[in-house]
């Protein structure tokens, strides 16, 4: 069966087609912008991948407290259960590009939703270390694929004036997923019911699986694959002859790849997941009690959600570059303050300063670098290499995530937390210079114009 396309508008209502070459007699009619209700449905369904992305990365933090006792996990096995998702995500990000180009964005999203459901079922029914490890690996494949294909799909269905906002909805649901995972862990902690913690994720995964069958394929993919009655809209980017720009080594594509992978690395080596994963440990080292330290993770998760929501109107109004610059500046200053609060002998009120600095850091990240990276990773590449480019950026992001997650505590023990956070501040500062010199503004611009500017 052919992929489902957007419903056609009456011919008289269609605007003239935007082309990058003189029109010919063979030019097909322009693919219409999807109607608002259909666009809302697509955004809601696809953004559930972001929610599951956040939920599956966060839920293990609480579940592990009971898994290690009930399944008899050693310290090494606990670390492996956490890190295998990150390795699976890197593999999923790398492996999702070719299927997305060959079979379409929609079919890959259906597979992603099914993989989320399978992984959560395996985790809920796990009977030992190896079944749990398999479940986490499957979830990692789904998370990595979703991190690539969900922003790609939303970028290609959105009109230029709404593109940043719709892709940011995916990021909002990612932060909501993290917060929900913290709340679910808290709700079932009294009963030590780690199976229920995983099982809650089956609700959004089932909704996404059903919803993906109801959404259409993107106009850009249909146009790129010459489906009858379609042509590349302004939002799709320019088509080229086979092989002309298909490789990531093409000049404009190299520039896009440099920007994407650099921001991917900065997002992690700027320290965000050291805060998300280890917030209670950091607060405990600043002098806060254990119970209050755990509560801080919920507060920080709430800040993450609220500031990502605040980014939605700003990303298409203020623009990508200003948000990146404000974000990186706030991150650097907050990290410097956090390093001071975590000195050799934290003084009175050091825990409060640390909490404020962490909240300011997460807020700065969430309003800029967090969502803007995923928007740019889907915007900068030409259509014939967009999936592979976004996949490469996601792969670097997940690989850097793994490195930071594995080295943060050993590095903090070796040189002290303050020096680690000052290293993150230096990365954020260097990234400001990179943005000023390399990153173009993309708000309200057709994807074809963005690529030509590179």
Short mmCIF file of C-alpha atoms in Angstrom, two decimals:
data_model
loop_
_atom_site.label_atom_id
_atom_site.label_comp_id
_atom_site.label_asym_id
_atom_site.label_seq_id
_atom_site.Cartn_x
_atom_site.Cartn_y
_atom_site.Cartn_z
CA UNK A 1 0.00 0.00 0.00
CA UNK A 2 1.37 3.45 -0.89
CA UNK A 3 2.21 5.82 1.98
CA UNK A 4 -0.68 8.00 3.03
CA UNK A 5 -0.29 11.60 1.90
CA UNK A 6 -1.70 14.88 3.15
CA UNK A 7 -5.20 15.59 1.85
CA UNK A 8 -5.02 17.77 -1.22
CA UNK A 9 -6.44 21.27 -1.17
CA UNK A 10 -8.59 22.58 -4.04
CA UNK A 11 -6.33 23.56 -6.94
CA UNK A 12 -7.43 27.18 -6.88
CA UNK A 13 -6.37 27.55 -3.25
CA UNK A 14 -2.82 26.36 -3.77
CA UNK A 15 -0.03 28.96 -3.83
CA UNK A 16 2.49 28.92 -6.67
CA UNK A 17 5.17 26.27 -6.21
CA UNK A 18 8.58 27.44 -4.99
CA UNK A 19 11.31 25.81 -7.05
CA UNK A 20 15.06 25.98 -7.19
CA UNK A 21 15.09 25.52 -10.97
CA UNK A 22 13.02 27.01 -13.80
CA UNK A 23 9.57 25.39 -13.92
CA UNK A 24 8.89 22.87 -16.63
CA UNK A 25 5.85 21.23 -18.08
CA UNK A 26 6.52 18.22 -15.87
CA UNK A 27 6.43 20.18 -12.62
CA UNK A 28 3.85 18.66 -10.26
CA UNK A 29 1.52 20.69 -8.07
CA UNK A 30 2.82 21.89 -4.74
CA UNK A 31 2.18 19.69 -1.72
CA UNK A 32 -0.21 21.68 0.49
CA UNK A 33 0.52 22.60 4.07
CA UNK A 34 -1.27 20.03 6.25
CA UNK A 35 -4.52 21.21 7.84
CA UNK A 36 -4.16 22.37 11.44
CA UNK A 37 -6.11 19.47 13.05
CA UNK A 38 -4.01 16.91 11.16
CA UNK A 39 -0.82 18.76 12.05
CA UNK A 40 -1.84 18.78 15.72
CA UNK A 41 -2.50 15.03 15.60
CA UNK A 42 0.88 14.35 14.01
CA UNK A 43 2.67 16.48 16.60
CA UNK A 44 0.86 14.82 19.51
CA UNK A 45 1.52 11.28 18.29
CA UNK A 46 5.14 11.74 17.28
CA UNK A 47 6.02 13.74 20.40
CA UNK A 48 4.99 10.72 22.49
CA UNK A 49 8.35 9.36 21.33
CA UNK A 50 9.95 12.24 23.22
CA UNK A 51 7.92 11.44 26.33
CA UNK A 52 9.00 7.79 26.18
CA UNK A 53 12.59 8.92 25.55
CA UNK A 54 12.50 10.87 28.83
CA UNK A 55 10.54 8.27 30.80
CA UNK A 56 12.79 5.34 29.90
CA UNK A 57 16.00 7.22 30.66
CA UNK A 58 14.70 8.46 34.03
CA UNK A 59 12.62 5.59 35.47
CA UNK A 60 15.63 3.36 36.13
CA UNK A 61 16.98 5.75 38.79
CA UNK A 62 14.20 4.80 41.23
CA UNK A 63 13.60 1.25 40.04
CA UNK A 64 17.25 0.34 40.55
CA UNK A 65 16.93 0.79 44.32
CA UNK A 66 14.65 -2.26 44.41
CA UNK A 67 15.99 -4.16 41.40
CA UNK A 68 19.38 -4.58 42.99
CA UNK A 69 17.87 -6.27 46.02
CA UNK A 70 15.16 -8.38 44.38
CA UNK A 71 17.31 -9.55 41.46
CA UNK A 72 20.58 -9.58 43.40
CA UNK A 73 22.46 -7.19 41.12
CA UNK A 74 26.11 -6.37 41.81
CA UNK A 75 27.47 -2.82 41.46
CA UNK A 76 28.89 -3.71 38.06
CA UNK A 77 25.55 -5.13 36.91
CA UNK A 78 23.71 -2.01 38.11
CA UNK A 79 26.05 0.20 36.09
CA UNK A 80 25.62 -2.05 33.07
CA UNK A 81 21.81 -1.88 33.30
CA UNK A 82 22.02 1.92 33.20
CA UNK A 83 24.69 2.26 30.50
CA UNK A 84 23.35 -0.38 28.08
CA UNK A 85 20.43 1.93 27.27
CA UNK A 86 22.88 4.65 26.23
CA UNK A 87 24.81 2.22 24.03
CA UNK A 88 21.53 0.94 22.53
CA UNK A 89 20.48 4.53 21.90
CA UNK A 90 23.71 5.22 20.01
CA UNK A 91 23.07 2.12 17.87
CA UNK A 92 19.44 3.15 17.32
CA UNK A 93 20.44 6.67 16.28
CA UNK A 94 22.99 5.28 13.83
CA UNK A 95 20.74 2.57 12.45
CA UNK A 96 17.55 4.58 11.94
CA UNK A 97 18.75 6.83 9.12
CA UNK A 98 18.82 4.36 6.23
CA UNK A 99 15.36 2.86 6.99
CA UNK A 100 13.93 6.37 7.38
CA UNK A 101 15.25 7.28 3.94
CA UNK A 102 14.32 4.01 2.27
CA UNK A 103 10.96 3.12 3.81
CA UNK A 104 9.75 6.50 5.05
CA UNK A 105 9.58 8.39 8.34
CA UNK A 106 6.15 7.00 9.24
CA UNK A 107 7.09 3.33 8.96
CA UNK A 108 10.15 3.84 11.12
CA UNK A 109 8.01 5.62 13.73
CA UNK A 110 5.61 2.66 13.78
CA UNK A 111 8.58 0.38 14.40
CA UNK A 112 9.92 2.69 17.11
CA UNK A 113 6.57 2.63 18.95
CA UNK A 114 6.46 -1.17 18.72
CA UNK A 115 10.03 -1.38 20.03
CA UNK A 116 9.18 0.85 23.01
CA UNK A 117 6.25 -1.43 23.81
CA UNK A 118 8.34 -4.59 23.52
CA UNK A 119 11.13 -3.18 25.69
CA UNK A 120 8.76 -2.06 28.43
CA UNK A 121 7.01 -5.44 28.43
CA UNK A 122 10.36 -7.20 28.77
CA UNK A 123 11.40 -4.88 31.62
CA UNK A 124 8.09 -5.36 33.44
CA UNK A 125 8.37 -9.16 33.21
CA UNK A 126 12.15 -9.41 33.78
CA UNK A 127 13.19 -12.36 35.94
CA UNK A 128 16.93 -11.73 36.19
CA UNK A 129 19.90 -9.67 35.13
CA UNK A 130 20.05 -10.90 31.52
CA UNK A 131 16.37 -10.38 30.72
CA UNK A 132 16.53 -6.92 32.29
CA UNK A 133 19.66 -6.15 30.28
CA UNK A 134 17.92 -7.26 27.08
CA UNK A 135 14.92 -5.07 27.92
CA UNK A 136 17.11 -2.02 28.49
CA UNK A 137 19.00 -2.66 25.25
CA UNK A 138 15.71 -2.84 23.31
CA UNK A 139 14.53 0.37 24.97
CA UNK A 140 17.84 1.98 24.03
CA UNK A 141 17.28 1.15 20.36
CA UNK A 142 13.84 2.78 20.55
CA UNK A 143 15.13 5.85 22.40
CA UNK A 144 17.96 6.42 19.92
CA UNK A 145 15.70 5.97 16.90
CA UNK A 146 13.07 8.30 18.38
CA UNK A 147 15.69 10.96 19.12
CA UNK A 148 16.53 10.99 15.39
CA UNK A 149 13.27 10.34 13.55
CA UNK A 150 10.74 12.23 15.69
CA UNK A 151 12.37 15.69 15.20
CA UNK A 152 12.97 14.79 11.54
CA UNK A 153 9.29 13.99 10.97
CA UNK A 154 8.09 17.15 12.74
CA UNK A 155 10.57 19.31 10.80
CA UNK A 156 9.29 17.99 7.48
CA UNK A 157 5.57 18.35 8.19
CA UNK A 158 5.73 21.81 9.81
CA UNK A 159 5.45 25.07 7.88
CA UNK A 160 8.56 27.28 8.37
CA UNK A 161 6.82 29.68 10.78
CA UNK A 162 5.88 26.81 13.15
CA UNK A 163 8.84 24.48 12.66
CA UNK A 164 10.80 25.45 15.76
CA UNK A 165 7.75 25.29 18.01
CA UNK A 166 6.61 21.87 16.83
CA UNK A 167 10.05 20.31 17.20
CA UNK A 168 10.29 21.89 20.66
CA UNK A 169 7.04 20.16 21.65
CA UNK A 170 9.00 16.92 21.31
CA UNK A 171 11.62 18.32 23.71
CA UNK A 172 8.90 19.42 26.15
CA UNK A 173 7.49 15.92 26.30
CA UNK A 174 11.01 14.57 26.80
CA UNK A 175 11.36 16.70 29.95
CA UNK A 176 7.80 15.78 30.98
CA UNK A 177 8.75 12.12 30.58
CA UNK A 178 11.73 12.57 32.92
CA UNK A 179 9.54 14.32 35.49
CA UNK A 180 6.82 11.64 35.20
CA UNK A 181 9.44 8.93 35.75
CA UNK A 182 10.53 10.65 38.99
CA UNK A 183 6.91 10.90 40.17
CA UNK A 184 6.16 7.28 39.21
CA UNK A 185 9.24 6.11 41.09
CA UNK A 186 8.09 8.08 44.13
CA UNK A 187 4.53 6.71 43.89
CA UNK A 188 5.60 3.05 43.82
CA UNK A 189 8.63 3.33 46.10
CA UNK A 190 6.58 2.56 49.22
CA UNK A 191 5.53 -0.81 47.78
CA UNK A 192 8.99 -1.44 46.26
CA UNK A 193 7.10 -2.24 43.02
CA UNK A 194 9.67 -1.72 40.29
CA UNK A 195 7.58 -3.71 37.80
CA UNK A 196 4.76 -1.16 38.09
CA UNK A 197 7.28 1.64 37.49
CA UNK A 198 8.14 0.17 34.08
CA UNK A 199 4.54 -0.85 33.33
CA UNK A 200 3.29 2.74 33.48
CA UNK A 201 5.30 3.43 30.34
CA UNK A 202 3.15 0.97 28.40
CA UNK A 203 0.30 3.52 28.39
CA UNK A 204 2.06 6.14 26.20
CA UNK A 205 3.84 3.45 24.14
CA UNK A 206 0.51 1.81 23.22
CA UNK A 207 -0.98 5.23 22.41
CA UNK A 208 1.98 6.03 20.16
CA UNK A 209 1.76 2.64 18.41
CA UNK A 210 -1.93 3.15 17.60
CA UNK A 211 -1.43 6.79 16.66
CA UNK A 212 1.40 6.19 14.20
CA UNK A 213 -0.95 4.16 12.00
CA UNK A 214 -3.21 7.24 11.69
CA UNK A 215 -0.58 9.80 10.63
CA UNK A 216 0.55 10.34 7.02
CA UNK A 217 4.02 10.20 5.52
CA UNK A 218 5.84 13.55 5.30
CA UNK A 219 5.44 15.60 2.10
CA UNK A 220 9.22 16.00 1.85
CA UNK A 221 9.84 12.24 1.81
CA UNK A 222 7.04 11.68 -0.71
CA UNK A 223 8.46 14.37 -2.97
CA UNK A 224 12.01 13.04 -2.62
CA UNK A 225 10.80 9.60 -3.69
CA UNK A 226 8.72 10.93 -6.61
CA UNK A 227 5.30 9.80 -5.47
CA UNK A 228 2.65 10.65 -8.10
CA UNK A 229 0.98 14.01 -7.60
CA UNK A 230 3.66 15.41 -5.28
CA UNK A 231 6.48 17.85 -5.64
CA UNK A 232 8.99 19.26 -3.22
CA UNK A 233 7.43 22.08 -1.18
CA UNK A 234 9.48 25.01 0.05
CA UNK A 235 9.84 23.24 3.37
CA UNK A 236 11.38 20.15 1.79
CA UNK A 237 14.61 21.61 0.47
CA UNK A 238 15.92 21.28 -3.06
CA UNK A 239 16.19 18.02 -4.94
CA UNK A 240 19.37 17.11 -6.68
CA UNK A 241 20.48 14.56 -9.18
CA UNK A 242 21.20 11.13 -7.69
CA UNK A 243 24.47 11.15 -5.79
CA UNK A 244 25.13 14.87 -6.19
CA UNK A 245 24.53 15.74 -2.57
CA UNK A 246 23.75 12.34 -1.16
CA UNK A 247 27.03 12.02 0.76
CA UNK A 248 27.66 13.83 4.03
CA UNK A 249 30.92 15.06 2.49
CA UNK A 250 29.24 17.58 0.16
CA UNK A 251 30.36 21.18 0.98
CA UNK A 252 27.11 22.50 2.44
CA UNK A 253 26.47 19.22 4.18
CA UNK A 254 29.93 19.25 5.77
CA UNK A 255 29.17 22.66 7.27
CA UNK A 256 25.84 21.38 8.61
CA UNK A 257 27.53 18.28 10.02
CA UNK A 258 30.21 20.36 11.77
CA UNK A 259 27.54 22.51 13.44
CA UNK A 260 25.35 19.54 14.37
CA UNK A 261 28.00 17.27 15.88
CA UNK A 262 29.66 20.15 17.73
CA UNK A 263 26.40 21.17 19.39
CA UNK A 264 25.69 17.50 20.10
CA UNK A 265 28.99 17.19 21.97
CA UNK A 266 28.53 20.54 23.74
CA UNK A 267 25.07 19.48 24.93
CA UNK A 268 26.66 16.61 26.90
CA UNK A 269 30.13 17.97 27.74
CA UNK A 270 28.37 21.10 28.97
CA UNK A 271 27.28 18.88 31.87
CA UNK A 272 23.51 18.50 31.60
CA UNK A 273 23.28 14.79 32.33
CA UNK A 274 25.72 15.00 35.21
CA UNK A 275 23.00 17.16 36.81
CA UNK A 276 20.05 15.02 35.68
CA UNK A 277 21.64 11.71 36.72
CA UNK A 278 23.45 12.79 39.87
CA UNK A 279 21.49 15.72 41.33
CA UNK A 280 20.87 14.00 44.71
CA UNK A 281 24.54 13.02 45.01
CA UNK A 282 25.66 16.57 44.19
CA UNK A 283 23.30 18.07 46.76
CA UNK A 284 24.45 15.57 49.39
CA UNK A 285 28.05 16.63 48.77
CA UNK A 286 27.00 20.24 49.22
CA UNK A 287 25.77 19.39 52.72
CA UNK A 288 22.07 18.62 52.20
CA UNK A 289 20.37 15.67 53.90
CA UNK A 290 19.56 12.53 51.91
CA UNK A 291 15.77 12.93 51.91
CA UNK A 292 15.93 16.56 50.80
CA UNK A 293 18.55 15.68 48.16
CA UNK A 294 16.14 13.22 46.52
CA UNK A 295 13.37 15.81 46.60
CA UNK A 296 15.64 18.25 44.76
CA UNK A 297 15.60 16.02 41.68
CA UNK A 298 11.84 16.55 41.38
CA UNK A 299 12.29 20.32 41.76
CA UNK A 300 14.99 20.37 39.10
CA UNK A 301 12.85 18.21 36.81
CA UNK A 302 10.01 20.72 37.21
CA UNK A 303 12.30 23.61 36.27
CA UNK A 304 13.40 21.62 33.22
CA UNK A 305 9.78 21.23 32.05
CA UNK A 306 8.72 24.84 32.71
CA UNK A 307 11.70 26.41 30.95
CA UNK A 308 11.33 24.09 27.95
CA UNK A 309 7.70 25.21 27.68
CA UNK A 310 8.92 28.81 27.81
CA UNK A 311 11.16 28.06 24.83
CA UNK A 312 8.20 27.19 22.59
CA UNK A 313 7.13 30.74 21.66
CA UNK A 314 10.69 32.08 21.84
CA UNK A 315 12.33 29.68 19.42
CA UNK A 316 10.38 31.05 16.43
CA UNK A 317 10.30 34.64 17.69
CA UNK A 318 13.69 35.34 19.23
CA UNK A 319 15.42 32.88 16.92
CA UNK A 320 17.82 29.98 17.33
CA UNK A 321 21.08 31.93 17.63
CA UNK A 322 19.97 34.35 20.38
CA UNK A 323 18.53 31.48 22.42
CA UNK A 324 21.77 29.53 22.07
CA UNK A 325 23.85 32.50 23.17
CA UNK A 326 21.65 33.32 26.18
CA UNK A 327 21.49 29.66 27.11
CA UNK A 328 25.23 29.01 26.97
CA UNK A 329 25.99 32.22 28.88
CA UNK A 330 23.56 31.27 31.66
CA UNK A 331 24.97 27.73 31.78
CA UNK A 332 28.56 28.97 32.10
CA UNK A 333 27.75 31.43 34.90
CA UNK A 334 25.65 28.87 36.78
CA UNK A 335 28.40 26.25 36.56
CA UNK A 336 30.97 28.69 37.90
CA UNK A 337 28.68 29.43 40.86
CA UNK A 338 28.04 25.71 41.40
CA UNK A 339 31.78 25.05 41.47
CA UNK A 340 32.22 27.74 44.13
CA UNK A 341 29.38 26.25 46.21
CA UNK A 342 31.06 22.83 46.03
CA UNK A 343 34.41 24.03 47.37
CA UNK A 344 36.67 21.92 49.61
CA UNK A 345 34.64 22.93 52.69
CA UNK A 346 31.15 24.12 51.72
CA UNK A 347 30.15 26.92 54.05
CA UNK A 348 26.82 27.59 55.65
CA UNK A 349 24.15 27.93 53.00
CA UNK A 350 26.33 26.15 50.44
CA UNK A 351 23.56 23.65 49.78
CA UNK A 352 21.12 26.47 48.99
CA UNK A 353 23.59 28.16 46.64
CA UNK A 354 24.19 24.82 44.95
CA UNK A 355 20.45 24.24 44.50
CA UNK A 356 19.91 27.72 43.04
CA UNK A 357 22.91 27.30 40.72
CA UNK A 358 21.68 23.89 39.53
CA UNK A 359 18.17 25.21 38.92
CA UNK A 360 19.56 28.21 37.01
CA UNK A 361 21.78 25.90 34.97
CA UNK A 362 18.96 23.51 34.06
CA UNK A 363 16.68 26.45 33.24
CA UNK A 364 19.33 28.01 30.99
CA UNK A 365 19.89 24.70 29.20
CA UNK A 366 16.17 23.97 28.80
CA UNK A 367 15.30 27.31 27.22
CA UNK A 368 18.08 27.19 24.63
CA UNK A 369 20.65 24.49 23.96
CA UNK A 370 18.28 21.65 24.93
CA UNK A 371 15.60 22.20 22.27
CA UNK A 372 17.61 24.25 19.75
CA UNK A 373 20.15 21.48 19.12
CA UNK A 374 17.42 19.04 18.05
CA UNK A 375 15.76 21.69 15.87
CA UNK A 376 19.01 22.55 14.08
CA UNK A 377 20.00 18.89 13.67
CA UNK A 378 16.81 18.37 11.65
CA UNK A 379 16.90 21.73 9.80
CA UNK A 380 20.44 22.14 8.52
CA UNK A 381 20.82 19.15 6.18
CA UNK A 382 19.52 18.88 2.59
CA UNK A 383 16.65 16.41 2.08
CA UNK A 384 18.74 13.64 0.56
CA UNK A 385 21.07 13.52 3.58
CA UNK A 386 18.74 14.87 6.28
CA UNK A 387 18.07 11.53 7.95
CA UNK A 388 21.73 10.51 7.91
CA UNK A 389 22.87 13.91 9.13
CA UNK A 390 20.38 13.94 11.99
CA UNK A 391 21.40 10.36 12.79
CA UNK A 392 25.09 11.30 12.97
CA UNK A 393 24.30 14.18 15.33
CA UNK A 394 22.21 11.94 17.57
CA UNK A 395 24.96 9.29 17.57
CA UNK A 396 27.54 11.82 18.79
CA UNK A 397 25.06 13.06 21.40
CA UNK A 398 24.47 9.58 22.81
CA UNK A 399 28.16 8.64 22.71
CA UNK A 400 29.06 11.82 24.61
CA UNK A 401 26.19 11.12 27.03
CA UNK A 402 27.70 7.70 27.74
CA UNK A 403 31.20 9.13 28.30
CA UNK A 404 29.99 11.85 30.69
CA UNK A 405 27.74 9.44 32.59
CA UNK A 406 30.55 6.95 33.08
CA UNK A 407 33.32 9.42 33.97
CA UNK A 408 31.57 12.11 36.05
CA UNK A 409 31.81 10.45 39.48
CA UNK A 410 35.36 9.07 39.00
CA UNK A 411 36.52 12.50 37.77
CA UNK A 412 34.79 14.22 40.70
CA UNK A 413 36.52 11.84 43.12
CA UNK A 414 39.88 12.44 41.44
CA UNK A 415 39.98 16.23 41.11
CA UNK A 416 36.91 17.43 43.00
CA UNK A 417 33.43 18.38 41.80
CA UNK A 418 34.26 22.07 41.48
CA UNK A 419 36.92 21.45 38.82
CA UNK A 420 34.62 19.17 36.87
CA UNK A 421 31.91 21.85 36.80
CA UNK A 422 34.44 24.51 35.85
CA UNK A 423 35.48 22.29 32.95
CA UNK A 424 31.81 22.18 31.88
CA UNK A 425 31.74 26.00 32.19
CA UNK A 426 34.79 26.26 29.92
CA UNK A 427 33.08 24.06 27.31
CA UNK A 428 29.97 26.29 27.44
CA UNK A 429 32.11 29.42 27.05
CA UNK A 430 33.97 28.00 24.05
CA UNK A 431 30.61 27.07 22.53
CA UNK A 432 29.53 30.74 22.64
CA UNK A 433 32.42 31.60 20.31
CA UNK A 434 31.51 28.70 18.02
CA UNK A 435 27.86 29.82 17.78
CA UNK A 436 28.89 33.39 16.97
CA UNK A 437 31.20 32.23 14.19
CA UNK A 438 29.44 29.23 12.69
CA UNK A 439 25.74 28.83 13.48
CA UNK A 440 23.29 30.53 11.06
CA UNK A 441 19.88 31.84 12.01
CA UNK A 442 17.18 29.52 10.63
CA UNK A 443 13.91 30.85 12.02
CA UNK A 444 11.08 31.30 9.49
CA UNK A 445 13.31 30.18 6.59
CA UNK A 446 12.47 27.42 4.11
CA UNK A 447 14.77 24.44 4.47
CA UNK A 448 16.10 24.95 0.94
CA UNK A 449 17.25 28.48 1.83
CA UNK A 450 19.00 27.23 4.96
CA UNK A 451 21.00 24.67 3.03
CA UNK A 452 21.98 27.13 0.30
CA UNK A 453 23.31 29.55 2.95
CA UNK A 454 25.74 26.87 4.12
#
